[in-house]
CSV table of C-alpha atoms in Angstrom, one decimal:
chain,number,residue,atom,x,y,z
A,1,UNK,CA,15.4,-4.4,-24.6
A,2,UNK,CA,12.1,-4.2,-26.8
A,3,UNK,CA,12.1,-0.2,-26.0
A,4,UNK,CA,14.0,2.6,-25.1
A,5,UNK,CA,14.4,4.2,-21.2
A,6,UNK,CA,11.6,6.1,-20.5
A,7,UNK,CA,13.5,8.1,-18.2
A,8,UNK,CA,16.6,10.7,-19.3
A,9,UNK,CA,19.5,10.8,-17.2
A,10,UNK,CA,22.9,9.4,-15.9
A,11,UNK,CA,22.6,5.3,-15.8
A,12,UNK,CA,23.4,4.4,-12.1
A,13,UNK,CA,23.1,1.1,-12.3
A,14,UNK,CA,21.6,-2.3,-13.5
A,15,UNK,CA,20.4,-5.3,-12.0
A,16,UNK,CA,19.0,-8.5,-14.5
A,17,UNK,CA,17.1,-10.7,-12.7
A,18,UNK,CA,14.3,-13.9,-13.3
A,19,UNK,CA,10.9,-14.6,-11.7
A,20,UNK,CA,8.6,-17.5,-12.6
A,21,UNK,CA,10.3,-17.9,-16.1
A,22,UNK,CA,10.5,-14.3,-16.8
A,23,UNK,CA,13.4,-12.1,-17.0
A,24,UNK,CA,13.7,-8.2,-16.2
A,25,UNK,CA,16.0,-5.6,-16.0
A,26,UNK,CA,15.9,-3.0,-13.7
A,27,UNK,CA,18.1,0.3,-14.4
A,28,UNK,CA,18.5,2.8,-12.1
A,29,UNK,CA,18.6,6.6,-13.4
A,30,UNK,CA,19.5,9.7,-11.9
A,31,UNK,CA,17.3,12.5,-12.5
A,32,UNK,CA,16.7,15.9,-12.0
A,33,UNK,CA,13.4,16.2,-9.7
A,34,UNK,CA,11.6,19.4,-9.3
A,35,UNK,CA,9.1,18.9,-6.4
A,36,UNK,CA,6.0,20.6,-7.0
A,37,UNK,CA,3.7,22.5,-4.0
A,38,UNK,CA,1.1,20.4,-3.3
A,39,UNK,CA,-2.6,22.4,-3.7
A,40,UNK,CA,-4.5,19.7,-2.4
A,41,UNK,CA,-6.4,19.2,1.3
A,42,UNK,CA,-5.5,17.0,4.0
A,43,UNK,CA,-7.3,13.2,4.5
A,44,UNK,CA,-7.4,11.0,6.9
A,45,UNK,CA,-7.2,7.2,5.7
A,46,UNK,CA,-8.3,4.0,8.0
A,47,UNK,CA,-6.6,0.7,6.2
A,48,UNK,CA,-9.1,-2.5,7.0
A,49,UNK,CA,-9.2,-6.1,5.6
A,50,UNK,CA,-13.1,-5.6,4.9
A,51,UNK,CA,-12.4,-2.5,3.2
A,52,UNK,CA,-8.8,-1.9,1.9
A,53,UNK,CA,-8.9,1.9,2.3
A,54,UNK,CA,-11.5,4.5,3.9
A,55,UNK,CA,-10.7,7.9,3.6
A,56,UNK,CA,-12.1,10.9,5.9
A,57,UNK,CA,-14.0,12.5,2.8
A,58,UNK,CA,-16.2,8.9,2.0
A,59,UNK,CA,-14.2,8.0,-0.6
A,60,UNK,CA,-13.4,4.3,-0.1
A,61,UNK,CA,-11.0,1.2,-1.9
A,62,UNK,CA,-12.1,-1.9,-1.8
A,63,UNK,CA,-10.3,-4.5,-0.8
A,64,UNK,CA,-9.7,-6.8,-4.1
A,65,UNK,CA,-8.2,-9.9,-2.0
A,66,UNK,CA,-6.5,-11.0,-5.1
A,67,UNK,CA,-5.0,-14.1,-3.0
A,68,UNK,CA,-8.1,-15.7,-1.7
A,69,UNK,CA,-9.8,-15.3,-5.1
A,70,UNK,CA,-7.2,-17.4,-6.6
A,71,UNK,CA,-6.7,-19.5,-3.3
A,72,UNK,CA,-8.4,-22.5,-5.1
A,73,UNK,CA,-6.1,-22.7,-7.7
A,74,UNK,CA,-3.3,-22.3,-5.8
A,75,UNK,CA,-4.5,-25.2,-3.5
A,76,UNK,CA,-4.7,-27.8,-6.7
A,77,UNK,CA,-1.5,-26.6,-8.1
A,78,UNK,CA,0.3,-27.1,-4.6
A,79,UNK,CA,-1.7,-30.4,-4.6
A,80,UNK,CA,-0.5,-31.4,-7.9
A,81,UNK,CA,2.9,-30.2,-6.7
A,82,UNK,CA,3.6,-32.8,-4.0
A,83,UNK,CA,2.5,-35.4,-5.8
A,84,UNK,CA,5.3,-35.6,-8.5
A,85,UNK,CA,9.0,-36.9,-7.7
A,86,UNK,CA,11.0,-34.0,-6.9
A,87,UNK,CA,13.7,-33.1,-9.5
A,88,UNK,CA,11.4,-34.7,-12.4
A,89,UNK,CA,10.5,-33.3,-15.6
A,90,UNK,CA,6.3,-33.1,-14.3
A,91,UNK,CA,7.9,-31.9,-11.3
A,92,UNK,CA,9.6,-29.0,-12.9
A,93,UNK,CA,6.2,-28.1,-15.0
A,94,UNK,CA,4.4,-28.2,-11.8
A,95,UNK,CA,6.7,-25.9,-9.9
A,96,UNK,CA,6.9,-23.1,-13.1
A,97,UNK,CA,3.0,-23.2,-13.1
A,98,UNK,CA,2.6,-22.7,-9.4
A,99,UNK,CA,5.3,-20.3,-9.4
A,100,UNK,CA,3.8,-18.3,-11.9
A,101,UNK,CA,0.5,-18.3,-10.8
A,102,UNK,CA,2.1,-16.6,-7.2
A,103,UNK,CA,3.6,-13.9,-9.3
A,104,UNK,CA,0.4,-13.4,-11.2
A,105,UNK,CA,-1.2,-12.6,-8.2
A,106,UNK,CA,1.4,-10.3,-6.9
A,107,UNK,CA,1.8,-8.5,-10.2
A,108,UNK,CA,-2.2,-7.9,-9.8
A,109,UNK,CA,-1.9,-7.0,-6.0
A,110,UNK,CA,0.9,-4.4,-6.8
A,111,UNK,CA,-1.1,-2.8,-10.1
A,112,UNK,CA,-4.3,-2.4,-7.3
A,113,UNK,CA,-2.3,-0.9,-4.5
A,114,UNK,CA,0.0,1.8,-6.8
A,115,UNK,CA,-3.3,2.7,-8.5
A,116,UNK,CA,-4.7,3.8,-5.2
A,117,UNK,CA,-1.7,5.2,-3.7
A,118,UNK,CA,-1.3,7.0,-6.7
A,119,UNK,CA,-4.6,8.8,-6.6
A,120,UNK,CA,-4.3,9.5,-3.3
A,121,UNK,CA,-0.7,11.0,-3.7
A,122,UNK,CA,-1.9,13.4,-6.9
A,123,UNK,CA,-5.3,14.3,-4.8
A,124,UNK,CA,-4.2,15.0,-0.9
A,125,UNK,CA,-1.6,17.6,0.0
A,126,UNK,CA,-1.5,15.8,3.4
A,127,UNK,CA,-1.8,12.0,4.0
A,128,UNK,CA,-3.0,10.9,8.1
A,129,UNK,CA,-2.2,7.5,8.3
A,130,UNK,CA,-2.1,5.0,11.3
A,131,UNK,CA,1.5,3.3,11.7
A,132,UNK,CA,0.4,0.2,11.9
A,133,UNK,CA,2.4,-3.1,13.5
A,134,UNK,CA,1.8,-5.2,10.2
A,135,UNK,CA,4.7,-7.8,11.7
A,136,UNK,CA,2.8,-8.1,14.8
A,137,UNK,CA,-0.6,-8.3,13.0
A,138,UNK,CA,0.9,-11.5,10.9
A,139,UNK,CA,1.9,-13.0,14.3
A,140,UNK,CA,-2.2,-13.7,14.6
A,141,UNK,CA,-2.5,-17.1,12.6
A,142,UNK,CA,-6.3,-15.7,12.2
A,143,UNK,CA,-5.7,-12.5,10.8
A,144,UNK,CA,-2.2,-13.1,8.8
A,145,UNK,CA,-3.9,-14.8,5.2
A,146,UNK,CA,-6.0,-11.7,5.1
A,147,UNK,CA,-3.0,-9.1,6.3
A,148,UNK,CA,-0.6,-10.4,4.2
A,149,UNK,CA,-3.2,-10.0,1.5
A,150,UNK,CA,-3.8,-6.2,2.1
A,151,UNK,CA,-0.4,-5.2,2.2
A,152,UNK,CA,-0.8,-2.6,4.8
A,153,UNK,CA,3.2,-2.3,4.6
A,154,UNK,CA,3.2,-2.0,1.1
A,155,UNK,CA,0.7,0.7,1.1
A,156,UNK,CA,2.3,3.2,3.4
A,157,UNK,CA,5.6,2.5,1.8
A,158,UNK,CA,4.1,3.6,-1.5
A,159,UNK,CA,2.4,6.2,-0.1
A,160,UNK,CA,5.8,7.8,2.0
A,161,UNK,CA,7.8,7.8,-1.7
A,162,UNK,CA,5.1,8.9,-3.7
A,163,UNK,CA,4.0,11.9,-1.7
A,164,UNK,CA,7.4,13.3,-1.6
A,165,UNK,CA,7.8,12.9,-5.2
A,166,UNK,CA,4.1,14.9,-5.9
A,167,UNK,CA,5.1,17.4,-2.9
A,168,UNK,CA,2.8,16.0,-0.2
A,169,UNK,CA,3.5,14.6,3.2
A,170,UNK,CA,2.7,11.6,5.0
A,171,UNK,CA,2.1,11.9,8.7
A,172,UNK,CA,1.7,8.9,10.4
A,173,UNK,CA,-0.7,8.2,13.9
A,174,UNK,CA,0.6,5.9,16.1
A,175,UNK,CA,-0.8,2.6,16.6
A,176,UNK,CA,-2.1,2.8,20.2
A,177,UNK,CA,-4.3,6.2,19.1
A,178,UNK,CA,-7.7,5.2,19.4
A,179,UNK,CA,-9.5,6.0,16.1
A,180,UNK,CA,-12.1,3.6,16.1
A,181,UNK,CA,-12.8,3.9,19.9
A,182,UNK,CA,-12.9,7.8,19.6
A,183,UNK,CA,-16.1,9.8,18.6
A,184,UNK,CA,-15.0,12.0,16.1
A,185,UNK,CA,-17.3,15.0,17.0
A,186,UNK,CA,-17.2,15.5,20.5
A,187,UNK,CA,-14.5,13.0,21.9
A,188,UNK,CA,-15.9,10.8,23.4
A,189,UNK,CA,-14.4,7.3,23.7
A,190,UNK,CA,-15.8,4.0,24.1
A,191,UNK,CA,-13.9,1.9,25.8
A,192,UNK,CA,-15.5,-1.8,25.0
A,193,UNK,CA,-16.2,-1.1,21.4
A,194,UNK,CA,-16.1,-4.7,19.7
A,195,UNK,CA,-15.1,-5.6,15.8
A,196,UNK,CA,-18.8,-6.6,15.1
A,197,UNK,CA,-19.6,-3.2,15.7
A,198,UNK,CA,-19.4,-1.9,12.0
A,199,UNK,CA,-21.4,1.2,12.7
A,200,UNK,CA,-20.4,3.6,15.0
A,201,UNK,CA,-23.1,5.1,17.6
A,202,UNK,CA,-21.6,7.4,20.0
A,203,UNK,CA,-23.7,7.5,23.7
A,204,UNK,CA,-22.6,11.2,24.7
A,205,UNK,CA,-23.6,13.3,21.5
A,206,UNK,CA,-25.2,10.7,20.0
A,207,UNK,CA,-23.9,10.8,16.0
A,208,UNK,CA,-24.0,7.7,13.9
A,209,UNK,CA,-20.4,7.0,11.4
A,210,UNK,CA,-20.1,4.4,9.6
A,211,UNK,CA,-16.7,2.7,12.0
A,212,UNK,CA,-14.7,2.5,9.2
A,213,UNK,CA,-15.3,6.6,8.2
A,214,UNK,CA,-15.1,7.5,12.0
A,215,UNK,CA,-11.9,6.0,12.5
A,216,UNK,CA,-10.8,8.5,9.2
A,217,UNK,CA,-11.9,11.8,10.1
A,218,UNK,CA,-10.1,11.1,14.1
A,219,UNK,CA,-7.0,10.2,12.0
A,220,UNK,CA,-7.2,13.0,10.0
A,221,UNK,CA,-7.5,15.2,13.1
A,222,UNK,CA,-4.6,13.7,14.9
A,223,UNK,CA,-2.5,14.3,11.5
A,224,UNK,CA,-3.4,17.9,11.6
A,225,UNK,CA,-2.9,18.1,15.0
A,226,UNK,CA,0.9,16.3,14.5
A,227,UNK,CA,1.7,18.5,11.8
A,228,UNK,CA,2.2,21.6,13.9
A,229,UNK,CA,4.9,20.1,16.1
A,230,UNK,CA,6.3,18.0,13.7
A,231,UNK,CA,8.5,19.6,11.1
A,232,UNK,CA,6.8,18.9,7.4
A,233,UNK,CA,10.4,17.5,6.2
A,234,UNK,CA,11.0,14.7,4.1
A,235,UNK,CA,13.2,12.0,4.3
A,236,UNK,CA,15.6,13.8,1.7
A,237,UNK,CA,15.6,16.8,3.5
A,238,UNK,CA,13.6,19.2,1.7
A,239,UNK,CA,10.6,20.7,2.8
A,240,UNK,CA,7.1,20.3,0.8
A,241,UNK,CA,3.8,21.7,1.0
A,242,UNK,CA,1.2,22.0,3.6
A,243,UNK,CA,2.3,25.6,4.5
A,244,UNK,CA,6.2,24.6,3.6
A,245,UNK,CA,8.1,25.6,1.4
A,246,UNK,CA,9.0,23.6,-1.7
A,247,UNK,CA,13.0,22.7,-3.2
A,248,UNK,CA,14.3,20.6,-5.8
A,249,UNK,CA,15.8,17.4,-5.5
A,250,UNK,CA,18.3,14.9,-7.1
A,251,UNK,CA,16.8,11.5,-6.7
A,252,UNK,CA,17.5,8.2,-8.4
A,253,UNK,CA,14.3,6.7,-10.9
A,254,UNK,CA,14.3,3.0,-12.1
A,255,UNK,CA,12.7,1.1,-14.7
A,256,UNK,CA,12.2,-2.8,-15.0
A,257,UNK,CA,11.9,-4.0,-18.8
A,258,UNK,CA,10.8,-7.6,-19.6
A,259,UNK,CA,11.8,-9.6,-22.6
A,260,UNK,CA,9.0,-11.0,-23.6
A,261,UNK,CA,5.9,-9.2,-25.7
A,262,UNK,CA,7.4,-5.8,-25.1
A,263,UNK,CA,6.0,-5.8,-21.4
A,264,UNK,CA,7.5,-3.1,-19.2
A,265,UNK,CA,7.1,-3.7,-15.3
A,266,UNK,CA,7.3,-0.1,-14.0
């Protein structure tokens, strides 16, 4: 390895493996884990293609669609791809350079999405966000480029790990709750509201939202309003923040080093 373990602690494991011509190791590392209390407020967060992330305070992430900005590339290398004899030495050359320009994206769609999550982790003691069916929304050949390219999954699954480990808490809104249907200061809920509807203009009280922020601040009201019959408990058993209490933890870290130029994939 080009550097030592960042990360103290009993080695667990170690798995060597190779993508697009590069090779990494990934150790595992059992640490000591104090969880902190969590000082932070409670946000609400609506996930959109349009708009990667819109939180209940205005604070949005935009979404980078790292895919489709390198969809051209992609298409000529693919192109390029078929047109060689499978098994030949252009062939081979081809594949690396298609496979590597997948990765490149990936790497860059991962460094976007745990830069968000992260913030959000270290900011909100509480996290509302909508347990979305991101197998069923790839079943839509219309929508699945652009969901697959968001990584809604990938998002809450950061977000679930990381707020434990910064002593928040992740409550997640069902599906079928209607945050962009519902006004979020009186109620009121409109049944035919259409996705060309971007701003949101409710006909009982009258308030104008932006659809995006609207659908937010209800899923930061139905998180709150979860929280106090749901038990604030992590998936390791210890409680957190948010009015809990806090407890120290065993958990197991890892690290991925790569063997070229000293680059460490965390």
């Amino acid at each position: 390895m080009t550097e030592a373990l960042r990360l103290q602690g009993k080695i667990m494991s170690a798995v060597i493996s190779s993508r697009a011509g590069w090779w990494f190791v990934s150790i595992a590392v059992e640490v000591e884990h104090d969880v902190p209390t969590h000082n932070g407020g409670a946000v609400g967060i609506d996930l959109g293609i349009k708009t990667l992330a819109t939180c209940s305070d205005g604070v949005v992430f935009e979404n980078q669609k790292h895919y489709r900005q390198t969809l051209g590339r992609i298409k000529s290398l693919s192109k390029g791809l078929s047109r060689k004899g499978e098994g030949s030495q252009n062939w081979g050359k081809h594949a690396r350079k298609l496979a590597k320009a997948h990765y490149r994206i990936a790497c860059q769609r991962q460094g976007t999405l745990h830069k968000m999550t992260t913030s959000l982790a270290r900011r909100y003691a509480l996290v509302g966000l909508e347990d979305l069916n991101t197998k069923g929304m790839l079943s839509n050949h219309c929508l699945a480029q652009a969901v697959s390219d968001a990584s809604f999954f990938e998002v809450k699954r950061q977000l679930l790990y990381k707020a434990e480990q910064y002593g928040g808490y992740v409550q997640l809104v069902s599906q079928w709750y209607p945050s962009s249907k519902t006004c979020h200061a009186c109620g009121w809920i409109k049944e035919d509201l259409t996705l060309d509807e971007r701003v949101w203009v409710c006909e009982q009280c009258g308030v104008i939202t932006e659809r995006d922020l609207n659908a937010a601040l209800n899923i930061r009201t139905e998180a709150l309003r979860l929280l106090t019959d749901v038990p604030v408990v992590a998936s390791s058993g210890h409680k957190f923040a948010c009015g809990a209490e806090s407890a120290g933890s065993r958990c197991v870290e890892s690290e991925t080093f790569c063997d070229e130029a000293g680059t460490r994939m965390l």
